[in-house]
Each structure stands twice: as C-alpha cells, then as structure tokens.
Short mmCIF file of C-alpha atoms and ligand atoms in Angstrom, two decimals:
data_model
loop_
_atom_site.label_atom_id
_atom_site.label_comp_id
_atom_site.label_asym_id
_atom_site.label_seq_id
_atom_site.Cartn_x
_atom_site.Cartn_y
_atom_site.Cartn_z
CA MET A 3 20.81 -11.42 24.66
CA LYS A 4 20.01 -7.79 24.62
CA ALA A 5 22.84 -6.65 22.85
CA MET A 6 22.50 -8.87 20.18
CA VAL A 7 18.65 -8.13 19.76
CA THR A 8 19.71 -4.13 19.75
CA ILE A 9 22.81 -5.11 16.79
CA GLY A 10 19.90 -7.32 14.70
CA LEU A 11 17.35 -4.49 15.30
CA LEU A 12 20.00 -2.09 13.60
CA THR A 13 20.45 -4.17 11.28
CA LEU A 14 17.20 -4.75 10.29
CA ALA A 15 16.56 -1.06 10.06
CA ALA A 16 19.53 -0.83 7.96
CA MET A 17 17.85 -3.36 5.37
CA HIS A 18 14.92 -1.03 5.43
CA SER A 19 16.53 1.72 4.27
CA SER A 20 19.06 0.39 1.92
CA GLY A 21 15.41 -0.51 0.07
CA VAL A 22 15.03 -4.25 0.12
CA GLY A 23 12.08 -5.03 -0.14
CA ASN A 24 10.91 -1.85 -1.47
CA PRO A 25 8.85 -2.31 -4.36
CA ALA A 26 10.50 0.52 -6.49
CA ALA A 27 13.98 -1.41 -6.00
CA THR A 28 15.33 -2.75 -8.94
CA MET A 29 15.00 -6.96 -9.57
CA VAL A 30 18.94 -7.45 -8.69
CA VAL A 31 18.58 -9.37 -5.65
CA PRO A 32 21.17 -7.79 -3.08
CA GLU A 33 23.87 -10.02 -2.09
CA HIS A 34 23.49 -10.43 1.50
CA VAL A 35 19.80 -11.50 0.59
CA ALA A 36 20.97 -14.10 -1.96
CA SER A 37 23.51 -15.46 0.19
CA GLY A 38 21.27 -16.15 2.78
CA LEU A 39 19.86 -19.83 3.72
CA ALA A 40 16.37 -18.90 2.59
CA PRO A 41 16.40 -15.77 0.60
CA THR A 42 13.13 -16.88 -0.20
CA PRO A 43 10.71 -19.05 1.82
CA PRO A 44 11.54 -22.55 2.23
CA MET A 45 9.66 -24.92 0.11
CA GLY A 46 9.61 -28.74 0.37
CA TRP A 47 7.58 -31.42 2.19
CA ASN A 48 7.18 -32.94 5.60
CA SER A 49 6.13 -35.87 6.83
CA TRP A 50 4.27 -34.95 9.88
CA ASN A 51 0.62 -34.16 8.59
CA ARG A 52 -0.19 -36.86 6.83
CA PHE A 53 1.78 -39.48 8.41
CA GLY A 54 2.13 -38.75 11.87
CA CYS A 55 4.77 -41.55 13.52
CA ARG A 56 4.11 -43.73 10.60
CA ILE A 57 7.33 -43.06 8.83
CA ASP A 58 10.12 -45.03 7.85
CA GLU A 59 13.48 -44.59 5.42
CA LYS A 60 11.05 -46.36 2.62
CA LEU A 61 8.50 -43.37 2.85
CA ILE A 62 11.16 -40.84 2.86
CA ARG A 63 13.04 -42.61 -0.80
CA GLU A 64 9.81 -42.89 -2.10
CA THR A 65 8.76 -39.11 -1.48
CA ALA A 66 12.15 -38.25 -2.89
CA ASP A 67 11.47 -40.07 -6.16
CA ALA A 68 8.06 -38.91 -6.31
CA MET A 69 9.15 -35.14 -5.64
CA VAL A 70 10.99 -35.23 -8.70
CA SER A 71 8.58 -37.62 -10.93
CA SER A 72 5.47 -35.21 -10.17
CA GLY A 73 7.28 -32.20 -11.11
CA MET A 74 7.83 -30.91 -7.65
CA ARG A 75 11.52 -30.56 -7.61
CA ASP A 76 11.14 -28.45 -11.06
CA ALA A 77 8.49 -26.51 -9.48
CA GLY A 78 11.20 -25.01 -6.68
CA TYR A 79 10.32 -27.69 -3.99
CA LYS A 80 13.53 -28.67 -2.61
CA TYR A 81 13.40 -29.95 1.03
CA VAL A 82 12.17 -33.60 2.20
CA ASN A 83 11.66 -33.14 5.53
CA ILE A 84 11.69 -35.98 8.16
CA ASP A 85 9.56 -35.00 11.40
CA ASP A 86 8.84 -36.43 14.79
CA CYS A 87 9.44 -40.58 15.67
CA TRP A 88 12.74 -41.36 13.53
CA GLU A 89 14.37 -41.42 16.65
CA ALA A 90 15.69 -44.16 18.63
CA SER A 91 13.79 -44.35 22.15
CA ALA A 92 17.39 -43.82 23.70
CA ARG A 93 20.75 -42.19 22.41
CA ASP A 94 23.76 -44.57 21.94
CA GLU A 95 26.35 -45.48 23.90
CA GLN A 96 28.37 -42.17 22.90
CA GLY A 97 25.42 -40.22 23.84
CA ASN A 98 24.90 -39.41 20.34
CA LEU A 99 20.61 -39.22 18.84
CA ALA A 100 20.34 -42.33 16.68
CA PRO A 101 18.00 -43.21 14.46
CA ASP A 102 14.86 -45.95 15.31
CA THR A 103 16.84 -49.10 13.51
CA THR A 104 13.88 -51.00 12.47
CA ARG A 105 12.61 -47.75 10.78
CA PHE A 106 15.60 -46.53 9.11
CA PRO A 107 17.79 -49.84 9.12
CA HIS A 108 20.56 -47.95 6.75
CA GLY A 109 20.62 -44.86 8.87
CA MET A 110 20.42 -41.30 8.52
CA LYS A 111 23.58 -40.54 6.55
CA SER A 112 22.66 -43.31 3.80
CA LEU A 113 19.15 -41.79 3.29
CA ALA A 114 20.70 -38.15 3.26
CA ASP A 115 22.75 -39.55 0.40
CA TYR A 116 19.73 -40.95 -1.70
CA VAL A 117 18.04 -37.75 -1.31
CA HIS A 118 20.95 -35.93 -2.25
CA ALA A 119 21.65 -37.67 -5.40
CA LYS A 120 18.01 -36.41 -6.53
CA GLY A 121 19.22 -33.13 -6.12
CA LEU A 122 16.97 -32.37 -3.11
CA LYS A 123 18.14 -31.14 0.25
CA ILE A 124 17.23 -33.59 3.56
CA GLY A 125 15.59 -31.70 6.92
CA ILE A 126 15.39 -33.62 10.35
CA TYR A 127 13.64 -32.95 13.60
CA SER A 128 14.20 -32.27 17.34
CA SER A 129 12.99 -30.48 20.11
CA ALA A 130 14.36 -27.83 22.44
CA GLY A 131 13.34 -29.85 25.33
CA THR A 132 14.04 -33.20 27.23
CA MET A 133 12.04 -35.36 24.62
CA THR A 134 10.32 -34.82 21.56
CA CYS A 135 6.32 -34.27 21.33
CA GLN A 136 6.24 -38.08 20.77
CA LYS A 137 8.21 -38.53 23.63
CA ARG A 138 11.66 -39.62 21.76
CA PRO A 139 15.12 -38.15 23.61
CA ALA A 140 15.54 -34.56 22.15
CA SER A 141 18.37 -31.83 22.52
CA ILE A 142 17.90 -29.34 25.46
CA ASP A 143 21.58 -29.25 26.89
CA HIS A 144 22.78 -31.68 23.69
CA GLU A 145 22.57 -28.78 21.20
CA VAL A 146 26.73 -29.16 20.04
CA GLN A 147 26.38 -32.81 20.37
CA ASP A 148 23.14 -33.31 17.99
CA ALA A 149 24.03 -30.54 15.97
CA THR A 150 27.36 -32.25 14.74
CA VAL A 151 25.73 -35.24 14.29
CA PHE A 152 22.93 -33.75 12.18
CA ALA A 153 26.02 -32.04 9.94
CA ALA A 154 27.89 -35.52 9.73
CA TRP A 155 25.02 -37.05 8.22
CA GLY A 156 24.69 -34.22 5.76
CA ILE A 157 21.60 -32.64 7.17
CA ASP A 158 20.38 -29.47 5.76
CA TYR A 159 17.55 -28.24 7.66
CA LEU A 160 16.46 -28.58 11.05
CA LYS A 161 12.95 -28.07 12.88
CA TYR A 162 13.03 -27.60 16.15
CA ASP A 163 10.21 -28.17 18.29
CA ASN A 164 9.05 -26.77 21.82
CA CYS A 165 7.71 -29.71 23.84
CA ASN A 166 9.30 -30.57 27.38
CA ASN A 167 10.91 -27.80 27.45
CA GLN A 168 11.06 -27.20 31.36
CA LEU A 169 9.71 -23.73 31.09
CA ARG A 170 13.48 -22.62 30.23
CA PRO A 171 13.35 -19.35 28.56
CA ALA A 172 12.52 -19.94 24.97
CA ILE A 173 15.32 -17.71 23.24
CA GLU A 174 18.02 -19.29 25.58
CA ARG A 175 16.91 -22.56 24.43
CA TYR A 176 16.68 -21.55 20.78
CA GLN A 177 19.74 -19.27 20.76
CA ALA A 178 21.67 -22.71 21.68
CA MET A 179 20.85 -24.59 18.79
CA GLY A 180 21.01 -21.82 16.57
CA ASP A 181 24.77 -21.35 17.63
CA ALA A 182 25.32 -24.85 17.47
CA LEU A 183 24.18 -25.19 14.02
CA ALA A 184 26.24 -22.07 12.71
CA ALA A 185 29.28 -23.47 14.37
CA THR A 186 28.66 -27.21 12.42
CA GLY A 187 29.93 -24.90 9.33
CA ARG A 188 27.26 -26.65 7.56
CA PRO A 189 24.57 -24.54 6.12
CA ILE A 190 21.57 -25.84 7.85
CA VAL A 191 18.17 -24.17 7.84
CA PHE A 192 16.62 -23.67 11.36
CA SER A 193 13.23 -23.81 11.77
CA VAL A 194 12.04 -22.39 14.94
CA CYS A 195 8.92 -24.45 16.15
CA GLU A 196 8.21 -22.57 19.18
CA TRP A 197 4.15 -22.12 18.03
CA GLY A 198 4.27 -18.39 18.49
CA GLN A 199 4.27 -18.68 22.38
CA ASN A 200 6.82 -16.28 22.95
CA LYS A 201 6.31 -13.86 19.93
CA PRO A 202 9.41 -15.79 18.12
CA TRP A 203 8.62 -13.04 15.24
CA GLU A 204 10.55 -10.73 17.34
CA TRP A 205 13.47 -12.93 18.23
CA GLY A 206 13.66 -15.81 15.63
CA ARG A 207 15.87 -14.15 13.10
CA PHE A 208 18.57 -13.02 16.12
CA VAL A 209 18.89 -16.37 17.26
CA GLY A 210 19.64 -17.90 13.79
CA GLY A 211 16.39 -19.19 12.83
CA GLN A 212 15.40 -18.57 8.81
CA LEU A 213 11.53 -19.04 10.07
CA TRP A 214 9.43 -19.58 13.20
CA ARG A 215 5.98 -20.73 13.62
CA THR A 216 3.65 -18.47 14.56
CA THR A 217 1.02 -20.49 15.82
CA LEU A 218 -0.03 -23.97 17.48
CA ASP A 219 -0.54 -27.42 14.75
CA ILE A 220 -2.62 -26.47 11.66
CA GLN A 221 -5.62 -29.15 11.09
CA ASP A 222 -6.50 -30.42 7.77
CA SER A 223 -9.74 -28.00 8.19
CA TRP A 224 -11.40 -24.87 6.46
CA ALA A 225 -11.72 -23.75 10.31
CA SER A 226 -8.31 -24.36 10.98
CA MET A 227 -6.93 -23.03 8.12
CA LEU A 228 -8.34 -19.67 8.75
CA SER A 229 -8.01 -19.25 12.39
CA ILE A 230 -4.45 -19.28 11.66
CA LEU A 231 -4.70 -16.97 8.81
CA ASP A 232 -6.43 -14.61 11.24
CA LYS A 233 -3.25 -14.89 13.66
CA GLN A 234 -1.00 -13.50 11.09
CA VAL A 235 -2.94 -10.06 11.19
CA GLY A 236 -0.09 -7.49 12.27
CA LEU A 237 2.86 -9.91 11.73
CA GLU A 238 3.82 -8.88 8.43
CA LYS A 239 6.39 -6.09 9.12
CA TYR A 240 8.12 -9.36 10.91
CA SER A 241 8.81 -11.09 7.72
CA GLY A 242 11.35 -10.95 5.12
CA PRO A 243 14.13 -12.38 2.92
CA ASN A 244 15.93 -14.94 5.33
CA ALA A 245 13.76 -14.63 7.74
CA TRP A 246 9.92 -15.74 7.25
CA ASN A 247 6.66 -16.11 9.61
CA ASP A 248 5.59 -19.79 9.35
CA PRO A 249 1.83 -20.23 9.78
CA ASP A 250 2.54 -23.90 9.32
CA MET A 251 3.01 -27.27 6.65
CA LEU A 252 0.41 -27.23 3.99
CA GLU A 253 -2.37 -29.56 4.13
CA VAL A 254 -3.28 -29.39 0.33
CA GLY A 255 -4.53 -32.90 -0.86
CA ASN A 256 -5.12 -34.46 3.03
CA GLY A 257 -8.70 -34.84 1.92
CA ARG A 258 -10.73 -33.41 4.60
CA MET A 259 -10.93 -30.28 2.55
CA THR A 260 -12.50 -29.35 -0.92
CA ASN A 261 -10.75 -28.72 -3.76
CA ALA A 262 -11.32 -25.32 -3.89
CA GLU A 263 -10.35 -24.73 0.01
CA TYR A 264 -7.24 -26.12 -0.95
CA VAL A 265 -7.04 -23.60 -3.92
CA THR A 266 -7.60 -20.80 -0.81
CA HIS A 267 -5.18 -22.50 1.64
CA PHE A 268 -2.38 -22.44 -1.05
CA SER A 269 -3.27 -18.80 -2.59
CA LEU A 270 -3.06 -17.30 1.13
CA TRP A 271 -0.36 -19.07 2.03
CA ALA A 272 1.64 -17.81 -0.90
CA LEU A 273 0.15 -14.26 -0.19
CA LEU A 274 2.05 -14.85 3.44
CA ASN A 275 5.22 -15.56 1.98
CA ALA A 276 4.88 -18.67 3.92
CA PRO A 277 7.17 -21.61 3.44
CA LEU A 278 5.82 -23.99 1.14
CA ILE A 279 6.34 -27.23 3.07
CA ALA A 280 3.53 -29.76 1.24
CA GLY A 281 2.15 -32.26 4.18
CA ASN A 282 0.41 -34.87 1.67
CA ASP A 283 1.33 -38.34 0.01
CA LEU A 284 3.23 -37.33 -2.96
CA ARG A 285 3.22 -41.01 -4.08
CA SER A 286 -0.48 -40.93 -4.78
CA MET A 287 -1.59 -37.66 -5.17
CA ARG A 288 -4.42 -36.39 -7.27
CA ASP A 289 -3.80 -34.61 -10.38
CA SER A 290 -5.98 -31.99 -9.07
CA THR A 291 -3.80 -31.72 -6.13
CA ARG A 292 -0.77 -31.62 -7.94
CA ALA A 293 -1.90 -28.82 -10.28
CA ILE A 294 -2.39 -26.58 -7.04
CA LEU A 295 1.03 -27.36 -5.39
CA THR A 296 2.92 -27.10 -9.09
CA ASN A 297 1.05 -23.81 -9.82
CA GLY A 298 4.25 -21.88 -11.03
CA GLU A 299 2.48 -18.71 -11.27
CA VAL A 300 0.74 -18.65 -7.37
CA ILE A 301 4.69 -20.14 -6.32
CA ALA A 302 5.99 -17.12 -7.92
CA VAL A 303 3.92 -14.74 -6.04
CA ASP A 304 5.19 -16.62 -2.57
CA GLN A 305 8.85 -16.75 -4.09
CA ASP A 306 9.29 -13.04 -4.66
CA TRP A 307 12.59 -12.14 -4.11
CA GLY A 308 11.45 -8.89 -2.59
CA GLY A 309 10.04 -11.12 0.35
CA LYS A 310 7.16 -8.48 1.28
CA GLN A 311 4.33 -10.48 3.08
CA GLY A 312 0.90 -9.92 2.37
CA TYR A 313 -1.58 -8.62 4.55
CA LYS A 314 -5.18 -8.10 4.94
CA LEU A 315 -6.49 -4.75 3.32
CA LYS A 316 -10.17 -4.70 4.52
CA GLY A 317 -13.08 -7.13 4.94
CA ASP A 318 -15.57 -8.68 7.27
CA LYS A 319 -16.29 -12.20 8.34
CA ALA A 320 -17.30 -13.53 5.07
CA ALA A 321 -15.89 -11.24 2.10
CA GLN A 322 -12.11 -9.87 2.57
CA VAL A 323 -8.95 -8.66 0.50
CA TRP A 324 -5.82 -9.58 0.88
CA ILE A 325 -2.75 -8.05 -0.82
CA LYS A 326 0.84 -8.37 -1.33
CA PRO A 327 3.12 -6.04 -3.09
CA MET A 328 5.26 -7.38 -5.06
CA SER A 329 9.01 -6.54 -5.83
CA ASN A 330 8.41 -4.85 -9.18
CA GLY A 331 5.63 -3.02 -8.09
CA ASP A 332 2.59 -5.36 -9.01
CA ARG A 333 0.36 -6.19 -6.49
CA ALA A 334 -0.95 -9.68 -5.87
CA VAL A 335 -4.49 -9.81 -4.83
CA VAL A 336 -6.52 -12.84 -3.10
CA LEU A 337 -10.35 -11.90 -3.23
CA LEU A 338 -11.34 -14.57 -0.17
CA ASN A 339 -15.19 -15.50 0.49
CA ARG A 340 -15.45 -17.39 3.44
CA GLY A 341 -19.31 -17.38 3.43
CA PRO A 342 -21.99 -19.33 2.55
CA ALA A 343 -22.79 -18.03 -0.54
CA THR A 344 -21.34 -16.43 -3.56
CA ALA A 345 -20.04 -12.96 -2.67
CA ALA A 346 -18.88 -9.93 -5.30
CA ILE A 347 -15.74 -8.97 -3.97
CA SER A 348 -13.60 -6.05 -4.99
CA ALA A 349 -11.10 -3.51 -4.31
CA THR A 350 -10.35 -0.22 -6.09
CA MET A 351 -6.80 0.41 -7.48
CA GLN A 352 -5.95 3.36 -5.31
CA GLU A 353 -6.66 0.73 -2.30
CA ILE A 354 -4.24 -1.57 -3.72
CA GLY A 355 -1.53 0.74 -3.90
CA LEU A 356 -1.90 1.26 -7.72
CA SER A 357 -3.07 4.06 -10.21
CA ALA A 358 -6.18 4.74 -11.21
CA GLY A 359 -7.70 3.61 -14.48
CA ARG A 360 -6.97 0.35 -16.56
CA HIS A 361 -4.62 -2.62 -15.63
CA GLN A 362 -3.87 -5.82 -16.84
CA ALA A 363 -4.92 -8.50 -14.24
CA ARG A 364 -3.27 -12.23 -14.48
CA ASP A 365 -5.92 -14.45 -13.20
CA VAL A 366 -3.40 -17.34 -11.61
CA TRP A 367 -5.40 -19.80 -11.16
CA ALA A 368 -7.30 -19.65 -14.68
CA HIS A 369 -3.85 -18.59 -16.15
CA ALA A 370 -5.49 -16.07 -17.81
CA ASP A 371 -5.03 -12.06 -18.64
CA ARG A 372 -7.86 -9.65 -17.79
CA THR A 373 -8.40 -6.01 -17.59
CA ALA A 374 -9.46 -4.52 -14.41
CA ASP A 375 -10.70 -0.89 -14.70
CA GLY A 376 -10.55 1.31 -12.03
CA ALA A 377 -10.85 -2.14 -9.40
CA VAL A 378 -10.00 -5.52 -9.25
CA SER A 379 -13.21 -7.86 -8.96
CA ALA A 380 -14.78 -10.80 -8.89
CA ASP A 381 -17.77 -12.86 -7.96
CA VAL A 382 -16.19 -15.45 -5.76
CA PRO A 383 -17.98 -18.41 -4.78
CA SER A 384 -18.44 -19.76 -1.13
CA HIS A 385 -15.29 -20.94 0.44
CA SER A 386 -13.07 -19.96 -2.53
CA VAL A 387 -10.79 -17.19 -3.69
CA ALA A 388 -10.18 -15.28 -6.82
CA MET A 389 -6.24 -14.52 -7.20
CA PHE A 390 -4.95 -12.13 -9.52
CA VAL A 391 -1.56 -10.35 -10.12
CA VAL A 392 -2.26 -6.83 -11.00
CA ARG A 393 0.02 -5.24 -13.02
CA ARG A 394 1.64 -2.16 -12.24
C1 GAL B 22 4.20 -30.39 17.00
C2 GAL B 22 4.73 -29.49 15.90
C3 GAL B 22 4.25 -30.56 14.71
C4 GAL B 22 5.04 -31.88 14.83
C5 GAL B 22 4.44 -32.76 16.22
C6 GAL B 22 5.22 -33.96 16.15
O1 GAL B 22 4.58 -29.83 18.28
O2 GAL B 22 3.92 -28.30 16.11
O3 GAL B 22 4.30 -29.65 13.66
O4 GAL B 22 6.01 -31.63 14.92
O5 GAL B 22 4.92 -31.79 17.10
O6 GAL B 22 5.05 -34.32 17.57
#
C-alpha cells in the first residue's frame, strides 16, 4: 500500500506542475483528465434520501423516465443510482448477490437495460462489510465475485458503504473492491462511502475511487447542510478531476428546507465541485425544485473542467464569502448569509484574486449581468445566497 501511495502522490505532483487546475491553462481538457471515469463531478440521482428502503424496479424505471422528461438528463444528470435495500436477504446458491425478487422481479440486468435505453447510466450499492447498513448481504471478502456480477448486469457506478466493517482497515477494504472493479474491465465509477472516518481524501483516489464521502449522512435540514459545509474547510486541496470530495447527496426538493435554503445548498455544493446526486422524487417535483436542479449556469460552476474546488475565503458565523477559481480565470463567488436578518456581504476584487476595477459579474440565479466596481457585493436575505461568476 505504501508504495502505491507514493506513486500516487508523484502523479498528483506531476498533475499540478503540468498546469491541470491552473486557471491560466488553456481550455483544452487534457487527455488524462478527459479519459478518466469522472473528469467532472458525477451527476445523477440516488434513492436513499427520499425513499430509504421503500424502493422497487417501478420506482427506478419511473425515475429514469422522469430524468428524461424533466430535462434533468439534458442538464447533465446521468446516473440513476439504487441505494441500500435492493438485495435479497441471502446470497443465491452460487453465492452471488441477488436482488429482492418481490421488489425487483425482472432482475438487475433488465433494469440496467431499461435505464441504458434512456441514454442514462445505472448505479448500485454495497458495503465494505459483512452486511449493509440495512442488514442485507454485503461484499467484504466477496469483492471479485460481486464486482463480476455487477459488471455482468451492466452496472456503471458502485456506492460502497462502510457498515459492519469488522473494524478491518479501511484502505484494505476499499482497495479490494477498487481492484475488483478494475479487473472486470467495465468502467464502473467507484464511490467510496467511508463517511470521512479515516481521511479518505488522502487515499480515496489511490484505491481507485473517483469520489469519497467526507462526512456522515446529510439530513434534510439547514443545520445539517451547514454542518457538512463547515467540515469541507481545508479539504479543497484533495479534490480534482477524477477524484472528488463528496459532501453527500442533495436534499433539494425533499421538503424540510425553504426554497431559498435549497438554492443555498445547491449553490454551495456546486462551488465545492460536489457530485450532484439529486435525492428527491423526480416524478413529482415542483417547478421551483426543477429550476434549482437544472440551473445550467450553476451546474457549469460545478462541472468546470479544471476542477478546482471552491473554498471559504472569509466570514464569521453569519456572513461568509466562498469562492472558486474557474479554469478560464473567472471567479465563482457565493455570498452566504447564515444569520437571522438581511446582511450586506461583499469581497473586493483583490480578495477574490482579480485585478482592481470594474468587472462583469453574472448573477447565476437571476440570469443577469451586473457590473461590479472594485468589489462584488449584495444585500443577502437571511438563510440565502447571492451567487456570481465574476469575469476575469
Ligand atoms: C449510510 C450511507 C447513506 C445510505 C445508507 C443506506 O451508511 O451513508 O448514504 O447509503 O447507509 O443504508
């Protein structure tokens, strides 16, 4: 393991010196970035936040349908991911993982074919332990067998959880599955769901992961969302093309935050280069939810090819400024008001790394161009953001 980490770090150092992620670099996406499994943060949907264990093949098919009809697919969402509770209570006679036949009577291959026919990709879930968190059979010591089955079904993405891990070393457990997925020869995105317990940002990419959870689970609340945000401070240097910090899936549209709070959640996740994995019911979402999830100008910040994760520039408990250097030299800026009353929030051009003077500032929620003279500023209502892309 040690040798691998060293090689990996050299690769990382080489990436930095080659100008990857450097705002001054050209717009041409380097080959080794483009050819990876997640050159930009993965986008899709996952069943857990909204449905928990109440999942079946009808839901997955209808979600794939809705992904297309709602415009989500065209906005860039690609993966339809099945979380925990798809599994039968025991392995089959061959020792293979098998779906719960009441919930998934046509099996996973047929479901994968359905999702693929929509121009989408399909993801599945297991745990690097003896059982999943919901006590279904899981993959520790069955990595090769399970990866082979997933590949045979046509799976494109594996979320690999951390429950019932027998306290065995995390790196070994995740490495075993990373190796098994690679050995299938099928491109399968590997989502390391280790909850940030053993600093997966330091090793996730070296076990074959394209993304790794940095925290325990998000809840559909303003407090939960902000507590996860705060835990991202300092992790920005570990993120980049094909290797993303994952502050957990979106709660946008699940009903326990206000619309402005969901706008805040989505803006910040985009600024963090978070995987954008919707977690709501796509079949019945309101227009206001769809407008958030499909805002192409915000998605473009998340998907900026240079993949330089945004970070907290300054602020106190209430008013904060978060910025992200875009690969063309622009700056994405989120003015965040966590406090109880409207606040005037601003950052000077020098603070955000641009030359003094006038700059065009695109308000990516109002879809309007403004002029920012010397500073980017806004009166931001309570529990809201203003978000701009300030032109270089
Ligand atoms: C948790 C994981 C959640 C969800 C859940 C399923 O460990 O962090 O995102 O997958 O297990 O049981």
